[in-house]
Amino acid sequence: MNEHPTLLLNKPLQFLKGVGEAKAALFKRLDIYTVGDAITHYPRDYEDRSRLKRLAELQDGEQCSFEGIIASKIVESRPRKGLLVSRVSIKDDTGLIYATWFNQPYLKNNIKTGDRFIFYGTITRKRTFEVLNPVYEKADEEKGPVNTCRIVPVYPATGKLTQNAIRSVIRNAIEVAGNEIIDVLPQWILEKYNLEGFKYSINNIHYPESDKAFLKARERLVFEELLLLQLALLSQKTAADTTDIGIRFKAGEIGKFTATLPFKLTAAQIRVLAEIECDMENGRVMNRLVQGDVGSGKTIIAVLALVKAVRSGYQGALMVPTEILAEQHFRSISPMLETIGIRTALLTGSTGVKASRELLAGIRDGSLDIVIGTHALLEEKVVFDHLGLVVTDEQHRFGVRQRTVLSKKGENPDMIVMTATPIPRTLALILYGDLDISIIDELPPGRKKIETYAVDAGMRERINKFIRKQVSEGRQVYIVCPLVDESDAIEAKSAANHAEELAHKVFSDLTVALIHGRMKAAEKDSVMAGFAAGETDILVSTTVIEVGVNIPNASLMVVENAERFGLAQLHQLRGRVGRGAHQSYCVLFNESKSEIARERMKVMEKTSDGFVISEKDLELRGPGDFFGTRQHGIPELKIANLYRDMDILKKAQEAALLLKEKDKLLKSAENRLLGLAVNKRFTGIANTSRLN
Ligand code: ADP
Ligand code: MG
């Protein structure tokens, strides 16, 4: 671990009384290594043990705390092998109760006749009062009760550690480190956002004095966590500094070209384009996120911006996450631009050696205007002559850092990132907090809602008939095979088997093709080209077609084992149809009987709004599980909830910007601790990404 503002907090857990090597090892499984880790191991829940009753007041079935004196010696018995029963009577001024514990051999060392204890447990009242396995602690402890008579924390735990053990270690850590708990938040932030101090918050998150105190404590800790995260992310964006001097692109360069398009731009496209043009024409570096649901027409916006850049005398780059998408973009964009004299090139991992040598020379000497490619564009050997605009499509598939790597190949080029993934607003704020956001919130006219049906295997025959019907009407069909976790080799194999079966048995009279990630680029390309040209009726696929693929004649998407997919991913898959004028359909085979799976499928049937879908997904699966959270490089959060803590997130974001404005490196005396905390908590974030 890195240096921490305070020393005690940095000590290994064994520093605490009662923690030996064995126990420390158990705590490591909870990611608790130091005293400081222990105090920030926050409760996942609370149990109200605050009612303290006299014995005569006890009711049958109630859970409560009570205090009494041990009135008898402990009686032990072993009714059968492996079972030890210990029994004792307890009394106060008003009555008597019998307590029984199972398999607690140490009990007789802890509990002695005449001692005063407080207990907590579930009371049964028959002829006598009884309580089974009650929690007990000495009544005359100086520090007061920990496990009884109060609201007690319930912690995330692992098998071998009991709640009592965790509670006592954390309690101990808070007491030992108490005076050293120093606030990393500068005073002005606490005041400006009306936040409690760290010490108060730690005390009250573990042992809340009241509901209000708990809420204030939680608010502060969530704020701190989100602030640290924001600061860490902000320090990543080195190339994307809005104060840098950028290029002033020429105004009025694309009107004529726009008029030659086969369709009229939607109002939303026109608005977003205006926002982009405005950014490009002024002297600041543009950092703009274009967010728009699948099929909203983002590609053409990218093309228009690229044309503007080229017409202003610069080169442009368009980076996409998959080869299929790069090839598709190249096929549709390059002929369009050729007519106006703009030279476009395609560069992917499978561009041949000779071809790529020529390409690289053209990019370097400036004779090529626009390069479309995969992350192959990030390689060092790709050198631009005068790169002015960088567009990243399907940005959610790239790591946070990658978007800046390409920018560094120009001198403060403008940047557009586009995402179709309906990521929840909260996540967008975190990931793209440093970007301006444009939203295309309108689909091109004439699109019909995609009819979606969740079905089970019993519907197989009918769906096959339906597939046939679509094909007989001249349409085309995608069938997406189940996600296979173990490896994409197995996934490819199962897709191949499925395609084989369909081609030779079920649809032997139709043309069935197969595409998966294990195929060579040239092969993939020719399969996609065949499907685009309408030569293939049914395309059996793995999720390689998930993003971006645009074949307007396809009208039916069938997803096998849909329950294995994230809702956002299903929404993306569904977005492969409904791109033309034909009524389109999506069939989701759900093999799971689980309530949640059923509910998730229902969301898909009911909604076509990507934002609603992703927020539902987050709600149903929880943020830790949200597809892409890890993909995005967002680390696990200890207390903040990206779904619910939106308000706090906004404040934290504002504070992060204010801090960075005043003290970019967080080196001043008042911010130094904060800077250290950022490093400690979130070093190395945003290095992760999933590329395919
Ligand atoms: P996405 O936002 O998912 O990337 P695309 O850019 O692939 O969407 O566009 C989807 C389809 O809609 C394409 O076939 C594209 O040519 C078409 N399109 C885009 N804008 C319009 C428009 N204003 N009117 C009609 N069709 C459009
Ligand atoms: Mg797209």
XYZ file of C-alpha atoms and ligand atoms in Angstrom:
720
model
C 0.000 0.000 0.000
C 1.098 3.543 -0.608
C 1.943 6.036 2.048
C -1.045 7.236 3.937
C -1.509 10.480 5.770
C -1.549 8.772 9.117
C 0.688 6.099 10.436
C -1.596 4.132 12.698
C -4.121 3.652 9.962
C -1.343 2.204 7.899
C -0.361 -0.451 10.433
C -1.156 -4.048 9.634
C -4.265 -5.422 11.234
C -2.207 -7.520 13.689
C -1.382 -4.267 15.397
C -4.822 -4.538 17.001
C -5.260 -6.472 20.216
C -6.795 -9.879 19.659
C -5.756 -10.168 16.039
C -3.175 -12.843 15.371
C -1.815 -14.194 12.150
C -4.683 -16.600 11.553
C -7.326 -13.982 12.084
C -5.459 -11.450 9.969
C -5.405 -13.995 7.146
C -9.174 -14.309 7.331
C -9.553 -10.544 7.144
C -7.361 -10.414 4.076
C -10.069 -12.298 2.265
C -12.232 -9.240 2.856
C -9.477 -7.024 1.450
C -8.724 -5.774 4.941
C -4.986 -5.543 5.468
C -4.546 -2.500 7.652
C -6.230 -0.700 10.495
C -7.335 1.882 7.939
C -8.904 -0.778 5.736
C -10.894 -1.975 8.720
C -12.477 1.371 9.488
C -13.550 1.737 5.869
C -15.097 -1.715 5.730
C -18.590 -0.312 5.746
C -21.687 -2.153 6.983
C -23.955 -3.663 4.377
C -26.891 -3.502 6.743
C -27.893 -2.763 10.328
C -29.790 -4.646 12.982
C -31.796 -2.778 15.554
C -30.935 -4.199 18.965
C -31.603 -0.982 20.766
C -34.580 -2.124 22.830
C -33.407 -3.090 26.312
C -36.042 -4.848 28.374
C -36.475 -6.093 31.888
C -37.023 -9.821 32.140
C -40.642 -9.605 33.235
C -41.464 -7.504 30.156
C -40.213 -10.057 27.621
C -42.683 -11.278 25.035
C -42.770 -14.579 23.218
C -41.034 -14.366 19.824
C -39.538 -10.909 20.191
C -35.922 -10.033 19.526
C -34.422 -7.718 22.072
C -31.600 -6.962 24.451
C -31.814 -7.665 28.168
C -29.446 -7.338 31.093
C -28.966 -9.760 33.967
C -26.704 -11.537 36.417
C -25.548 -15.103 35.821
C -27.513 -16.978 38.468
C -26.108 -20.508 38.121
C -23.054 -22.452 37.077
C -22.888 -23.404 33.437
C -24.195 -26.914 32.902
C -22.698 -28.740 29.933
C -24.086 -31.851 28.313
C -23.315 -33.905 25.207
C -26.586 -35.457 24.045
C -24.858 -36.853 20.968
C -21.504 -36.868 19.287
C -20.458 -33.489 17.978
C -23.022 -31.585 19.988
C -22.170 -29.637 23.123
C -25.026 -27.956 24.948
C -24.284 -25.284 27.565
C -27.043 -23.984 29.753
C -27.249 -21.282 32.373
C -29.894 -19.234 34.187
C -29.932 -15.445 34.257
C -31.888 -13.173 36.566
C -32.721 -9.562 37.228
C -35.006 -7.926 39.849
C -38.082 -8.894 37.892
C -37.546 -12.463 36.729
C -35.507 -15.353 35.386
C -34.558 -16.674 31.946
C -32.656 -19.735 30.719
C -30.045 -19.347 28.020
C -28.768 -22.224 25.902
C -25.805 -22.292 23.540
C -24.651 -24.993 21.171
C -21.034 -25.958 20.546
C -19.403 -23.093 22.405
C -16.680 -24.804 24.440
C -15.117 -21.496 25.497
C -18.314 -20.237 27.026
C -17.516 -21.512 30.485
C -14.307 -19.488 30.496
C -16.160 -16.310 29.599
C -19.254 -16.535 31.728
C -19.014 -16.888 35.522
C -21.693 -16.983 38.189
C -22.408 -13.528 39.585
C -21.163 -11.663 36.496
C -23.390 -9.047 34.929
C -23.999 -9.367 31.181
C -26.134 -7.892 28.453
C -27.681 -10.329 25.996
C -29.447 -10.130 22.702
C -31.526 -12.846 21.114
C -34.913 -14.202 20.205
C -37.060 -14.893 23.239
C -39.386 -17.864 23.581
C -41.869 -17.929 26.382
C -43.438 -21.263 27.345
C -43.575 -22.313 30.957
C -40.293 -20.469 31.413
C -38.431 -17.804 29.433
C -35.817 -19.266 27.082
C -33.275 -17.808 24.722
C -31.142 -19.778 22.217
C -27.601 -18.794 21.305
C -27.913 -15.230 22.541
C -25.212 -12.670 21.864
C -23.585 -11.726 25.167
C -21.218 -9.108 26.416
C -20.037 -7.805 29.770
C -22.282 -5.063 31.107
C -19.615 -3.177 32.961
C -17.248 -2.673 30.041
C -15.896 0.830 30.020
C -16.501 1.387 26.349
C -20.154 0.369 26.576
C -21.970 -2.328 24.686
C -20.943 -3.156 21.116
C -23.223 -5.988 20.107
C -26.313 -5.224 22.171
C -28.576 -2.364 23.230
C -28.021 -0.471 20.025
C -28.237 -0.437 16.318
C -25.425 -2.770 15.305
C -23.702 -2.973 11.956
C -23.892 -6.056 9.769
C -20.771 -6.351 7.622
C -19.921 -7.975 4.357
C -18.396 -11.234 5.552
C -16.786 -14.422 4.390
C -17.442 -17.948 5.602
C -15.144 -18.240 8.569
C -15.512 -14.813 10.131
C -18.546 -14.276 12.317
C -20.283 -10.931 12.513
C -19.191 -10.672 16.129
C -15.551 -11.126 15.196
C -15.679 -8.558 12.420
C -17.590 -6.154 14.605
C -15.144 -6.346 17.448
C -12.088 -5.874 15.223
C -13.587 -2.901 13.425
C -14.770 -1.398 16.669
C -11.315 -1.831 18.043
C -9.761 -0.225 14.964
C -12.005 2.799 15.268
C -11.080 3.234 18.908
C -7.369 2.765 18.430
C -7.129 4.974 15.380
C -9.780 7.394 16.531
C -7.560 10.327 17.280
C -5.604 9.866 14.137
C -8.543 9.920 11.797
C -7.694 12.996 9.789
C -9.908 14.496 7.180
C -8.555 14.383 3.636
C -11.243 16.797 2.475
C -10.197 20.436 2.727
C -12.234 22.587 5.077
C -13.780 24.720 2.338
C -15.233 21.641 0.662
C -16.799 20.470 3.905
C -18.341 23.905 4.320
C -19.404 24.450 0.745
C -21.186 21.113 0.495
C -22.328 21.013 4.096
C -20.562 17.753 4.848
C -19.710 16.162 8.173
C -16.099 15.471 9.145
C -14.480 12.108 8.504
C -14.302 11.086 12.149
C -17.963 11.808 12.780
C -18.846 9.958 9.599
C -16.799 6.884 10.406
C -18.341 6.675 13.866
C -21.838 7.090 12.576
C -21.597 4.824 9.581
C -20.634 1.967 11.898
C -22.678 2.916 14.942
C -25.248 5.512 13.951
C -26.487 7.734 16.768
C -29.676 8.448 14.858
C -31.170 8.074 11.399
C -30.162 11.597 10.605
C -26.601 11.055 11.735
C -26.412 7.930 9.597
C -27.612 9.779 6.511
C -25.149 12.604 7.018
C -22.326 10.144 7.582
C -23.177 8.162 4.499
C -23.527 11.290 2.376
C -20.085 12.421 3.324
C -18.421 9.077 2.712
C -20.153 8.649 -0.643
C -19.104 12.159 -1.580
C -15.516 11.445 -0.693
C -15.413 8.209 -2.643
C -16.936 9.773 -5.745
C -14.707 12.811 -5.450
C -11.594 10.628 -5.334
C -12.842 8.709 -8.353
C -13.556 11.873 -10.285
C -10.169 13.325 -9.438
C -8.462 10.140 -10.553
C -10.340 10.173 -13.839
C -9.665 13.846 -14.401
C -5.948 13.342 -14.008
C -6.125 10.742 -16.783
C -7.167 13.192 -19.394
C -3.792 14.674 -20.125
C -4.222 15.080 -23.852
C -7.733 16.312 -23.504
C -7.171 19.579 -21.775
C -9.822 22.078 -22.672
C -7.567 25.019 -21.974
C -5.214 24.012 -24.774
C -5.284 26.002 -27.939
C -7.022 24.052 -30.637
C -7.626 24.275 -34.352
C -10.042 26.768 -35.884
C -11.736 24.782 -38.613
C -13.362 26.681 -41.470
C -17.025 27.540 -41.316
C -19.544 26.587 -43.987
C -17.681 23.714 -45.582
C -20.245 20.947 -45.499
C -23.575 22.460 -46.500
C -23.296 21.423 -50.121
C -22.219 17.906 -49.288
C -25.079 17.525 -46.822
C -27.523 18.428 -49.556
C -26.365 15.466 -51.648
C -27.221 12.879 -48.964
C -30.058 10.462 -49.829
C -32.014 11.583 -46.754
C -32.704 14.708 -44.774
C -31.032 14.959 -41.393
C -33.344 14.708 -38.416
C -33.818 17.736 -36.198
C -31.689 16.065 -33.544
C -28.905 15.373 -36.024
C -28.985 18.987 -37.192
C -28.741 20.220 -33.611
C -25.858 17.927 -32.731
C -24.044 18.816 -35.923
C -24.421 22.504 -35.090
C -22.928 21.894 -31.645
C -19.992 20.105 -33.224
C -19.419 22.750 -35.889
C -19.484 25.463 -33.290
C -16.849 23.634 -31.233
C -14.717 22.988 -34.291
C -14.782 26.589 -35.419
C -13.725 28.107 -32.138
C -10.170 27.950 -30.891
C -10.682 25.561 -27.996
C -10.063 21.842 -28.259
C -13.341 20.003 -28.684
C -14.042 17.052 -26.402
C -17.534 15.977 -27.240
C -19.514 12.844 -26.560
C -22.275 12.101 -29.031
C -24.750 9.800 -27.417
C -27.621 8.366 -29.406
C -29.628 5.227 -29.270
C -28.952 2.454 -31.762
C -30.034 3.484 -35.251
C -30.261 7.178 -34.455
C -27.769 7.972 -37.233
C -24.484 8.774 -35.591
C -22.265 7.632 -38.444
C -23.296 10.391 -40.802
C -22.573 12.967 -38.122
C -19.040 11.603 -37.836
C -18.653 11.677 -41.605
C -19.796 15.292 -41.841
C -17.404 16.392 -39.128
C -14.572 14.541 -40.860
C -15.403 16.235 -44.152
C -15.279 19.582 -42.418
C -11.848 18.761 -41.026
C -10.496 17.672 -44.395
C -11.953 20.705 -46.164
C -10.182 22.842 -43.590
C -6.891 21.254 -44.526
C -6.553 18.525 -41.889
C -6.590 14.751 -41.689
C -9.199 12.802 -39.749
C -9.341 9.420 -38.049
C -12.314 7.210 -37.235
C -11.618 4.443 -34.744
C -14.035 1.561 -34.094
C -13.801 -1.500 -31.851
C -14.239 -4.331 -34.356
C -12.940 -5.200 -37.796
C -16.431 -5.909 -39.044
C -17.486 -2.418 -38.135
C -14.350 -0.830 -39.600
C -14.949 -2.634 -42.875
C -18.601 -1.705 -42.932
C -17.829 1.954 -42.330
C -15.142 1.896 -44.964
C -17.460 0.288 -47.508
C -20.178 2.868 -46.962
C -18.083 5.969 -46.373
C -15.236 5.791 -48.865
C -17.328 5.785 -52.099
C -19.404 8.659 -50.747
C -16.286 10.732 -50.057
C -14.451 9.732 -53.195
C -17.028 11.660 -55.228
C -15.936 14.846 -53.522
C -12.240 14.078 -53.821
C -11.514 12.917 -50.290
C -9.190 9.903 -49.983
C -10.109 7.356 -47.336
C -8.126 4.346 -46.119
C -8.862 1.278 -44.005
C -6.351 0.070 -41.425
C -6.974 -2.927 -39.180
C -4.945 -5.658 -37.545
C -5.334 -7.794 -40.616
C -4.337 -5.260 -43.233
C -1.540 -6.982 -45.169
C 2.066 -5.974 -44.605
C 2.550 -4.461 -48.041
C -0.759 -2.648 -48.080
C -0.205 -1.267 -44.635
C 3.268 -0.018 -45.553
C 1.745 2.019 -48.358
C -1.081 3.189 -46.123
C 1.263 4.298 -43.389
C 3.322 6.264 -45.915
C 0.183 7.987 -47.181
C -0.923 8.827 -43.646
C 2.522 10.144 -42.835
C 2.949 12.316 -45.920
C -0.608 13.598 -45.734
C -1.799 12.248 -49.069
C -4.486 10.214 -47.293
C -7.231 12.343 -45.778
C -9.227 10.009 -43.581
C -8.240 6.738 -41.931
C -10.868 4.329 -40.685
C -9.587 1.564 -38.458
C -9.570 -0.502 -35.315
C -7.217 -0.057 -32.372
C -4.497 -0.807 -34.936
C -4.619 2.980 -35.317
C -3.130 3.310 -31.849
C 0.114 1.631 -32.816
C 3.232 3.694 -32.705
C 4.038 3.273 -36.371
C 0.884 5.159 -37.326
C 2.095 8.735 -37.738
C -0.067 11.514 -39.116
C 1.052 14.534 -41.077
C -1.563 16.901 -39.708
C -4.265 15.129 -37.740
C -7.089 17.540 -36.911
C -10.066 15.426 -35.849
C -10.348 12.109 -34.034
C -13.638 10.234 -33.865
C -14.108 7.132 -31.748
C -17.222 5.110 -32.500
C -18.748 2.764 -29.935
C -16.582 4.422 -27.335
C -17.906 2.191 -24.531
C -15.832 -0.646 -25.972
C -12.609 1.224 -25.417
C -10.811 1.945 -22.181
C -10.871 5.462 -20.865
C -7.237 5.948 -21.688
C -7.329 4.799 -25.280
C -9.333 7.714 -26.461
C -6.452 9.989 -25.593
C -3.749 7.873 -27.233
C -5.041 8.613 -30.707
C -5.393 12.327 -29.954
C -1.728 12.517 -29.114
C -0.927 11.706 -32.722
C -2.021 15.221 -33.658
C -1.396 18.598 -32.125
C -4.426 19.189 -29.970
C -6.867 17.712 -32.474
C -10.583 17.999 -31.813
C -12.218 14.862 -30.519
C -15.632 13.263 -30.855
C -16.543 10.061 -29.093
C -19.749 8.321 -30.046
C -21.616 5.729 -28.098
C -24.757 3.819 -28.864
C -24.650 1.981 -25.626
C -27.318 3.447 -23.531
C -25.159 3.829 -20.522
C -26.962 5.158 -17.491
C -26.618 8.842 -16.906
C -24.742 8.309 -13.677
C -22.111 6.227 -15.377
C -21.852 8.701 -18.234
C -21.121 11.434 -15.778
C -18.313 9.453 -14.257
C -16.813 8.197 -17.461
C -17.288 11.218 -19.595
C -17.372 13.832 -16.891
C -14.745 15.810 -18.737
C -16.672 15.825 -22.011
C -19.432 17.970 -23.379
C -22.395 15.839 -24.278
C -24.607 15.957 -27.362
C -27.600 13.689 -27.532
C -29.361 12.473 -30.670
C -32.722 11.818 -29.099
C -34.694 11.084 -32.224
C -34.772 8.249 -34.734
C -34.965 8.886 -38.491
C -38.576 9.037 -39.665
C -40.497 5.945 -40.714
C -38.903 3.593 -38.220
C -41.406 1.271 -36.643
C -41.077 -0.054 -33.123
C -39.345 -3.420 -33.141
C -41.831 -5.984 -31.883
C -40.120 -8.027 -29.202
C -41.159 -11.412 -27.837
C -39.597 -13.425 -25.040
C -40.371 -17.101 -25.629
C -39.280 -20.501 -24.353
C -38.209 -23.647 -26.178
C -41.851 -24.692 -26.566
C -42.204 -21.992 -29.238
C -39.322 -23.312 -31.374
C -41.500 -24.659 -34.197
C -43.517 -21.495 -34.503
C -40.460 -19.290 -34.529
C -38.900 -21.423 -37.263
C -42.039 -20.906 -39.315
C -41.821 -17.203 -38.687
C -38.194 -17.107 -39.829
C -39.262 -18.813 -43.050
C -42.064 -16.315 -43.548
C -39.734 -13.329 -43.176
C -37.339 -14.817 -45.706
C -40.154 -15.562 -48.153
C -41.060 -11.887 -47.974
C -37.549 -11.004 -49.029
C -36.201 -10.114 -45.598
C -33.107 -11.400 -43.819
C -32.615 -12.867 -40.365
C -29.922 -12.848 -37.670
C -29.647 -15.714 -35.240
C -27.320 -14.965 -32.336
C -25.885 -17.920 -30.441
C -25.498 -18.091 -26.686
C -22.706 -16.326 -24.906
C -20.136 -18.833 -23.778
C -18.018 -17.662 -20.919
C -15.076 -20.011 -21.046
C -13.574 -18.985 -24.351
C -14.428 -17.541 -27.693
C -13.120 -20.742 -29.273
C -15.913 -22.721 -27.640
C -18.345 -19.973 -28.487
C -17.287 -20.088 -32.128
C -17.605 -23.859 -32.163
C -21.113 -23.822 -30.778
C -22.131 -21.192 -33.312
C -20.622 -23.350 -36.075
C -22.559 -26.396 -34.898
C -25.741 -24.409 -34.728
C -25.241 -23.048 -38.243
C -24.483 -26.535 -39.536
C -27.663 -27.907 -38.037
C -29.813 -25.119 -39.456
C -28.217 -25.250 -42.891
C -28.634 -28.988 -43.309
C -31.800 -29.750 -41.445
C -34.204 -27.022 -40.470
C -33.543 -24.533 -43.274
C -31.864 -26.728 -45.873
C -33.670 -24.869 -48.635
C -32.399 -21.438 -47.478
C -28.940 -19.881 -47.539
C -27.383 -19.923 -44.098
C -24.050 -18.280 -43.328
C -21.896 -18.207 -40.244
C -19.784 -15.473 -38.691
C -17.735 -15.473 -35.497
C -14.726 -13.801 -33.951
C -12.352 -16.658 -34.677
C -12.653 -16.272 -38.456
C -10.018 -14.507 -40.523
C -10.790 -10.905 -41.358
C -11.081 -11.595 -45.072
C -13.540 -14.397 -44.382
C -15.615 -12.220 -42.066
C -15.556 -9.487 -44.612
C -16.852 -11.695 -47.385
C -19.609 -13.150 -45.174
C -20.744 -9.659 -44.198
C -20.559 -8.467 -47.774
C -22.689 -11.445 -48.867
C -25.264 -10.685 -46.206
C -25.255 -6.973 -47.040
C -25.801 -7.821 -50.707
C -28.794 -9.964 -49.825
C -27.193 -13.233 -50.961
C -27.656 -14.814 -47.549
C -31.026 -15.369 -45.872
C -29.930 -16.260 -42.390
C -26.773 -15.149 -40.620
C -25.826 -17.262 -37.628
C -23.517 -15.284 -35.413
C -21.807 -14.839 -32.097
C -21.928 -11.391 -30.537
C -19.387 -10.088 -33.063
C -22.306 -8.352 -34.734
C -23.347 -6.698 -31.495
C -22.181 -3.191 -32.288
C -22.735 -0.975 -35.258
C -23.597 -3.466 -37.985
C -26.038 -1.863 -40.411
C -28.001 -4.013 -42.859
C -31.347 -2.288 -43.433
C -32.997 -5.283 -45.110
C -32.624 -7.499 -42.031
C -35.907 -7.564 -40.132
C -35.666 -10.369 -37.594
C -33.231 -10.869 -34.729
C -33.376 -14.166 -32.857
C -31.276 -14.462 -29.699
C -30.643 -17.888 -28.194
C -30.303 -18.103 -24.399
C -31.120 -14.445 -24.116
C -31.061 -14.742 -20.326
C -27.270 -14.892 -20.442
C -26.970 -11.433 -21.936
C -27.050 -8.053 -20.286
C -30.089 -5.993 -21.210
C -27.936 -3.289 -22.725
C -26.340 -5.937 -24.897
C -29.713 -7.324 -25.948
C -30.756 -3.817 -26.835
C -27.657 -3.486 -29.014
C -28.377 -6.794 -30.702
C -31.976 -5.818 -31.292
C -30.693 -2.592 -32.822
C -29.289 -4.599 -35.756
C -32.834 -4.787 -37.134
C -35.362 -2.039 -37.684
C -32.811 -0.035 -39.661
C -34.868 0.170 -42.806
C -38.515 0.702 -43.620
C -39.650 -2.860 -42.833
C -41.504 -3.823 -39.710
C -38.927 -5.653 -37.634
C -38.997 -8.258 -34.888
C -36.842 -9.529 -32.063
C -37.306 -12.974 -30.536
C -35.591 -13.720 -27.242
C -35.341 -17.368 -26.260
C -35.306 -17.434 -22.489
C -34.399 -20.822 -21.015
C -34.355 -19.642 -17.441
C -37.262 -20.023 -15.061
C -35.946 -17.453 -12.634
C -38.118 -14.547 -11.652
C -35.399 -11.997 -12.386
C -34.731 -13.442 -15.833
C -38.417 -13.229 -16.595
C -38.582 -9.675 -15.356
C -35.586 -8.695 -17.450
C -37.167 -10.171 -20.575
C -40.324 -8.250 -19.806
C -38.335 -5.020 -19.769
C -37.124 -5.856 -23.275
C -40.647 -6.557 -24.480
C -42.022 -3.341 -23.088
C -39.322 -0.763 -23.696
C -37.328 0.385 -26.662
C -35.690 3.296 -24.903
C -32.053 2.440 -24.345
C -31.750 4.666 -21.293
C -34.670 3.097 -19.526
C -33.329 -0.344 -20.358
C -29.894 0.287 -18.982
C -31.194 1.805 -15.792
C -33.476 -1.178 -15.300
C -30.564 -3.489 -15.915
C -28.532 -1.676 -13.330
C -31.423 -1.894 -10.916
C -32.112 -5.583 -11.480
C -28.521 -6.746 -11.516
C -26.933 -4.195 -9.213
C -24.059 -1.903 -10.097
C -21.266 -4.351 -9.299
C -22.696 -6.664 -11.866
C -23.627 -4.124 -14.469
C -22.207 -5.177 -17.770
C -19.429 -2.893 -18.693
C -18.718 -1.454 -15.301
C -15.556 -3.454 -15.285
C -15.148 -3.029 -19.001
C -15.158 0.688 -18.438
C -12.399 0.445 -15.915
C -14.499 1.656 -13.032
C -13.205 0.045 -9.863
C -15.440 -1.468 -7.241
C -16.934 1.154 -5.018
C -17.104 0.640 -1.271
C -20.095 2.740 -0.421
C -21.325 4.850 -3.316
C -24.128 3.476 -5.435
C -24.006 4.717 -9.000
C -27.682 4.121 -9.373
C -28.936 5.999 -6.360
C -26.284 8.552 -5.545
C -26.755 10.745 -8.572
C -27.192 13.960 -6.588
C -24.037 13.457 -4.599
C -22.183 12.504 -7.774
C -23.045 15.836 -9.355
C -21.715 17.729 -6.364
C -18.572 15.636 -6.240
C -17.999 16.282 -9.883
C -18.337 20.014 -9.435
C -15.960 19.913 -6.487
C -13.423 17.915 -8.481
C -13.404 20.526 -11.222
C -13.053 23.350 -8.718
C -10.154 21.607 -7.030
C -8.374 20.906 -10.297
C -8.841 24.485 -11.372
C -7.177 25.843 -8.267
C -4.531 23.227 -7.723
C -4.112 20.921 -10.654
C -1.693 18.475 -9.047
C -3.260 18.667 -5.592
C 0.050 19.651 -4.048
C -0.927 22.591 -1.861
C -0.930 22.144 1.886
C -4.690 21.935 2.120
C -5.062 19.488 -0.770
C -2.013 17.299 -0.303
C -3.767 14.637 1.744
C -6.512 14.472 -0.814
C -3.959 13.954 -3.563
C -2.378 11.087 -1.631
C -5.771 9.540 -1.015
C -6.603 9.642 -4.723
C -3.425 7.767 -5.506
C -3.954 5.277 -2.769
C -7.530 4.454 -3.603
C -7.600 4.629 -7.364
C -4.159 4.116 -8.834
C -4.106 2.380 -12.128
C -7.765 2.796 -12.939
C -8.773 3.209 -16.509
C -6.010 0.955 -17.697
C -8.442 -1.834 -18.199
C -10.512 -2.287 -21.257
C -11.972 -5.059 -23.282
C -11.132 -5.079 -26.912
C -12.065 -7.642 -29.448
P -26.121 4.385 -35.290
O -26.494 5.632 -34.563
O -26.669 3.169 -34.628
O -24.652 4.294 -35.557
P -26.268 4.565 -38.137
O -25.425 5.741 -38.260
O -25.675 3.242 -38.486
O -26.871 4.469 -36.687
O -27.596 4.817 -38.970
C -28.596 3.825 -39.102
C -29.250 3.907 -40.461
O -30.034 5.081 -40.570
C -28.266 3.960 -41.602
O -28.755 3.120 -42.632
C -28.277 5.404 -42.015
O -27.973 5.572 -43.386
C -29.697 5.806 -41.738
N -29.907 7.220 -41.450
C -29.108 8.030 -40.719
N -29.647 9.260 -40.636
C -30.816 9.220 -41.308
C -31.847 10.179 -41.580
N -31.765 11.427 -41.121
N -32.898 9.776 -42.298
C -32.988 8.510 -42.746
N -32.065 7.565 -42.542
C -30.980 7.904 -41.821
Mg -23.041 3.210 -35.308
